[in-house]
């Protein structure tokens, strides 16, 4: 028992280990997985994040006017597991260390991260298509970028161009 | 039946931890003579849910079966799938998996080390143990990104990496944990009030431990040196030296001591890992295909041996995932531990097997 009094005494001198949270901010470590942000410019709408999401928090759907892809993360059903970020080929999706997710009941269905991945017309045929983001272009074609503008073409046109020209001629 | 015989219900709300389990106890006077365990209050159908989701979604789902051993579920699930698909994971990933697993083990054991004094009314030690445990929670938060669900494992590797700076931080945190842990161990060993309430209570003799097939710290406290990390090494354990903690008496006190020693052993294992860990990739770099087949994998969760069985049919959704958790054989052994002891000892006996009801009923 004497031994434990030493511990108690030490803890009294040390003061409380807790913080008065709402009145005092608790800094979050860099790696903490919190609210998701989505960078629509880097997104290639590959739906991989939607595929791995266990909670079904991520929805990617073509917009009603067919001009782009609506990307929605519903934070209330997100488990902050980070699989979407891990498997995202361009790291367009990122879990920030913002853990402040308290909100009123009335807002529960609006508590989302919503972005719009805009389609661009194909430079050959003009058909709207999801552009390959610069991050993806860099991964595929390297730092030099995409010389022949293949990333701005729809898959059909891309195939035609490659068939005509061949890969080695560029 | 004598006049003093009657049945008392214990639970299902808040028996020891905030987890529901219902005991129907037959008592004579104040002594327990028999018991009936009634479980199923937190059955969520998770095994069925795994058959509705693809392999990657199940990583997250299995992690949420339980909180204290949350890392072991996706870990063993991944091992089963990797065995099935014949995937060799990178060596660095094996070490990183081991580190995550041992950090979870320390946090889980320190929780139970705090809970036992709490049950017997020694709340100041409980508070102290939980404060010491907080350093592990901070470690998990800053290295892995969450206080409980680490999200470490993926099929074919791990999803995190540690830099030299983080490695130093882990070593420093573990170094700072050693002294308070040794202090708690000494208090638990010598404090008269703890010994009075735990020594010779809830005894599980060695022969009964074998008969009931108990696993984990419960088995090791009854003199069975069974530890999956030693008898059937997985991940990086074949490259490390692990000394399982074994006690002979099989009472609540022995189980407490086994957990205290294992927490210290885990610190040693992590230090070994950080020292030996080679450089290299941490994952496969692609999403592997899982062919049709079946496989079984097991690991040592903080509570004991965890077994996963997986059967696939070539589609992205598993045909069957089944697991057996350590608490399942352990709580059956309560039939041996409880009779003969007083009503006041019941909660400390239940607490000593460190039951995880949400794992067992999933």
JSON list of C-alpha atoms in Angstrom, two decimals, chain A residues 41-99:
[
{"chain": "A", "resi": 41, "resn": "UNK", "atom": "CA", "xyz": [-8.93, 17.91, -60.38]},
{"chain": "A", "resi": 42, "resn": "UNK", "atom": "CA", "xyz": [-6.83, 14.83, -59.60]},
{"chain": "A", "resi": 43, "resn": "UNK", "atom": "CA", "xyz": [-9.74, 12.38, -59.69]},
{"chain": "A", "resi": 44, "resn": "UNK", "atom": "CA", "xyz": [-10.06, 10.06, -62.68]},
{"chain": "A", "resi": 45, "resn": "UNK", "atom": "CA", "xyz": [-13.43, 8.64, -61.56]},
{"chain": "A", "resi": 46, "resn": "UNK", "atom": "CA", "xyz": [-12.13, 5.06, -61.51]},
{"chain": "A", "resi": 47, "resn": "UNK", "atom": "CA", "xyz": [-14.61, 4.13, -58.72]},
{"chain": "A", "resi": 48, "resn": "UNK", "atom": "CA", "xyz": [-11.93, 2.22, -56.78]},
{"chain": "A", "resi": 49, "resn": "UNK", "atom": "CA", "xyz": [-12.66, 4.17, -53.60]},
{"chain": "A", "resi": 50, "resn": "UNK", "atom": "CA", "xyz": [-16.34, 3.31, -53.95]},
{"chain": "A", "resi": 51, "resn": "UNK", "atom": "CA", "xyz": [-15.41, -0.37, -54.44]},
{"chain": "A", "resi": 52, "resn": "UNK", "atom": "CA", "xyz": [-13.29, -0.66, -51.28]},
{"chain": "A", "resi": 53, "resn": "UNK", "atom": "CA", "xyz": [-15.53, 1.45, -49.03]},
{"chain": "A", "resi": 54, "resn": "UNK", "atom": "CA", "xyz": [-17.00, -0.92, -46.44]},
{"chain": "A", "resi": 55, "resn": "UNK", "atom": "CA", "xyz": [-19.49, 1.57, -45.08]},
{"chain": "A", "resi": 56, "resn": "UNK", "atom": "CA", "xyz": [-20.87, 2.55, -48.46]},
{"chain": "A", "resi": 57, "resn": "UNK", "atom": "CA", "xyz": [-20.03, 6.16, -47.62]},
{"chain": "A", "resi": 58, "resn": "UNK", "atom": "CA", "xyz": [-18.68, 7.01, -51.06]},
{"chain": "A", "resi": 59, "resn": "UNK", "atom": "CA", "xyz": [-21.04, 7.42, -53.99]},
{"chain": "A", "resi": 60, "resn": "UNK", "atom": "CA", "xyz": [-19.95, 8.32, -57.50]},
{"chain": "A", "resi": 61, "resn": "UNK", "atom": "CA", "xyz": [-22.72, 8.91, -59.99]},
{"chain": "A", "resi": 62, "resn": "UNK", "atom": "CA", "xyz": [-23.05, 10.58, -63.34]},
{"chain": "A", "resi": 63, "resn": "UNK", "atom": "CA", "xyz": [-24.79, 13.92, -62.91]},
{"chain": "A", "resi": 64, "resn": "UNK", "atom": "CA", "xyz": [-28.27, 14.38, -64.34]},
{"chain": "A", "resi": 65, "resn": "UNK", "atom": "CA", "xyz": [-27.09, 16.67, -67.14]},
{"chain": "A", "resi": 66, "resn": "UNK", "atom": "CA", "xyz": [-24.33, 14.14, -68.07]},
{"chain": "A", "resi": 67, "resn": "UNK", "atom": "CA", "xyz": [-21.72, 16.88, -67.72]},
{"chain": "A", "resi": 68, "resn": "UNK", "atom": "CA", "xyz": [-19.66, 15.18, -65.05]},
{"chain": "A", "resi": 69, "resn": "UNK", "atom": "CA", "xyz": [-19.49, 12.85, -62.08]},
{"chain": "A", "resi": 70, "resn": "UNK", "atom": "CA", "xyz": [-20.96, 13.73, -58.69]},
{"chain": "A", "resi": 71, "resn": "UNK", "atom": "CA", "xyz": [-18.65, 12.56, -55.93]},
{"chain": "A", "resi": 72, "resn": "UNK", "atom": "CA", "xyz": [-20.15, 12.33, -52.43]},
{"chain": "A", "resi": 73, "resn": "UNK", "atom": "CA", "xyz": [-18.69, 11.12, -49.10]},
{"chain": "A", "resi": 74, "resn": "UNK", "atom": "CA", "xyz": [-21.29, 10.92, -46.37]},
{"chain": "A", "resi": 75, "resn": "UNK", "atom": "CA", "xyz": [-19.25, 11.46, -43.23]},
{"chain": "A", "resi": 76, "resn": "UNK", "atom": "CA", "xyz": [-21.89, 9.97, -40.96]},
{"chain": "A", "resi": 77, "resn": "UNK", "atom": "CA", "xyz": [-21.38, 6.49, -42.39]},
{"chain": "A", "resi": 78, "resn": "UNK", "atom": "CA", "xyz": [-17.65, 6.81, -43.03]},
{"chain": "A", "resi": 79, "resn": "UNK", "atom": "CA", "xyz": [-15.54, 4.65, -40.67]},
{"chain": "A", "resi": 80, "resn": "UNK", "atom": "CA", "xyz": [-12.30, 6.59, -41.35]},
{"chain": "A", "resi": 81, "resn": "UNK", "atom": "CA", "xyz": [-10.50, 3.37, -42.26]},
{"chain": "A", "resi": 82, "resn": "UNK", "atom": "CA", "xyz": [-8.47, 5.09, -44.98]},
{"chain": "A", "resi": 83, "resn": "UNK", "atom": "CA", "xyz": [-8.77, 2.29, -47.58]},
{"chain": "A", "resi": 84, "resn": "UNK", "atom": "CA", "xyz": [-10.03, 4.81, -50.17]},
{"chain": "A", "resi": 85, "resn": "UNK", "atom": "CA", "xyz": [-6.92, 6.94, -49.77]},
{"chain": "A", "resi": 86, "resn": "UNK", "atom": "CA", "xyz": [-4.65, 3.90, -49.79]},
{"chain": "A", "resi": 87, "resn": "UNK", "atom": "CA", "xyz": [-6.05, 2.50, -53.04]},
{"chain": "A", "resi": 88, "resn": "UNK", "atom": "CA", "xyz": [-6.66, 5.82, -54.84]},
{"chain": "A", "resi": 89, "resn": "UNK", "atom": "CA", "xyz": [-4.28, 5.71, -57.85]},
{"chain": "A", "resi": 90, "resn": "UNK", "atom": "CA", "xyz": [-3.82, 9.50, -57.92]},
{"chain": "A", "resi": 91, "resn": "UNK", "atom": "CA", "xyz": [-4.29, 10.21, -54.17]},
{"chain": "A", "resi": 92, "resn": "UNK", "atom": "CA", "xyz": [-7.18, 12.51, -55.05]},
{"chain": "A", "resi": 93, "resn": "UNK", "atom": "CA", "xyz": [-8.91, 11.45, -51.85]},
{"chain": "A", "resi": 94, "resn": "UNK", "atom": "CA", "xyz": [-7.25, 12.34, -48.57]},
{"chain": "A", "resi": 95, "resn": "UNK", "atom": "CA", "xyz": [-8.15, 11.86, -44.92]},
{"chain": "A", "resi": 96, "resn": "UNK", "atom": "CA", "xyz": [-7.26, 15.04, -43.08]},
{"chain": "A", "resi": 97, "resn": "UNK", "atom": "CA", "xyz": [-6.51, 15.15, -39.37]},
{"chain": "A", "resi": 98, "resn": "UNK", "atom": "CA", "xyz": [-9.66, 17.18, -38.73]},
{"chain": "A", "resi": 99, "resn": "UNK", "atom": "CA", "xyz": [-11.62, 15.13, -36.19]}
]
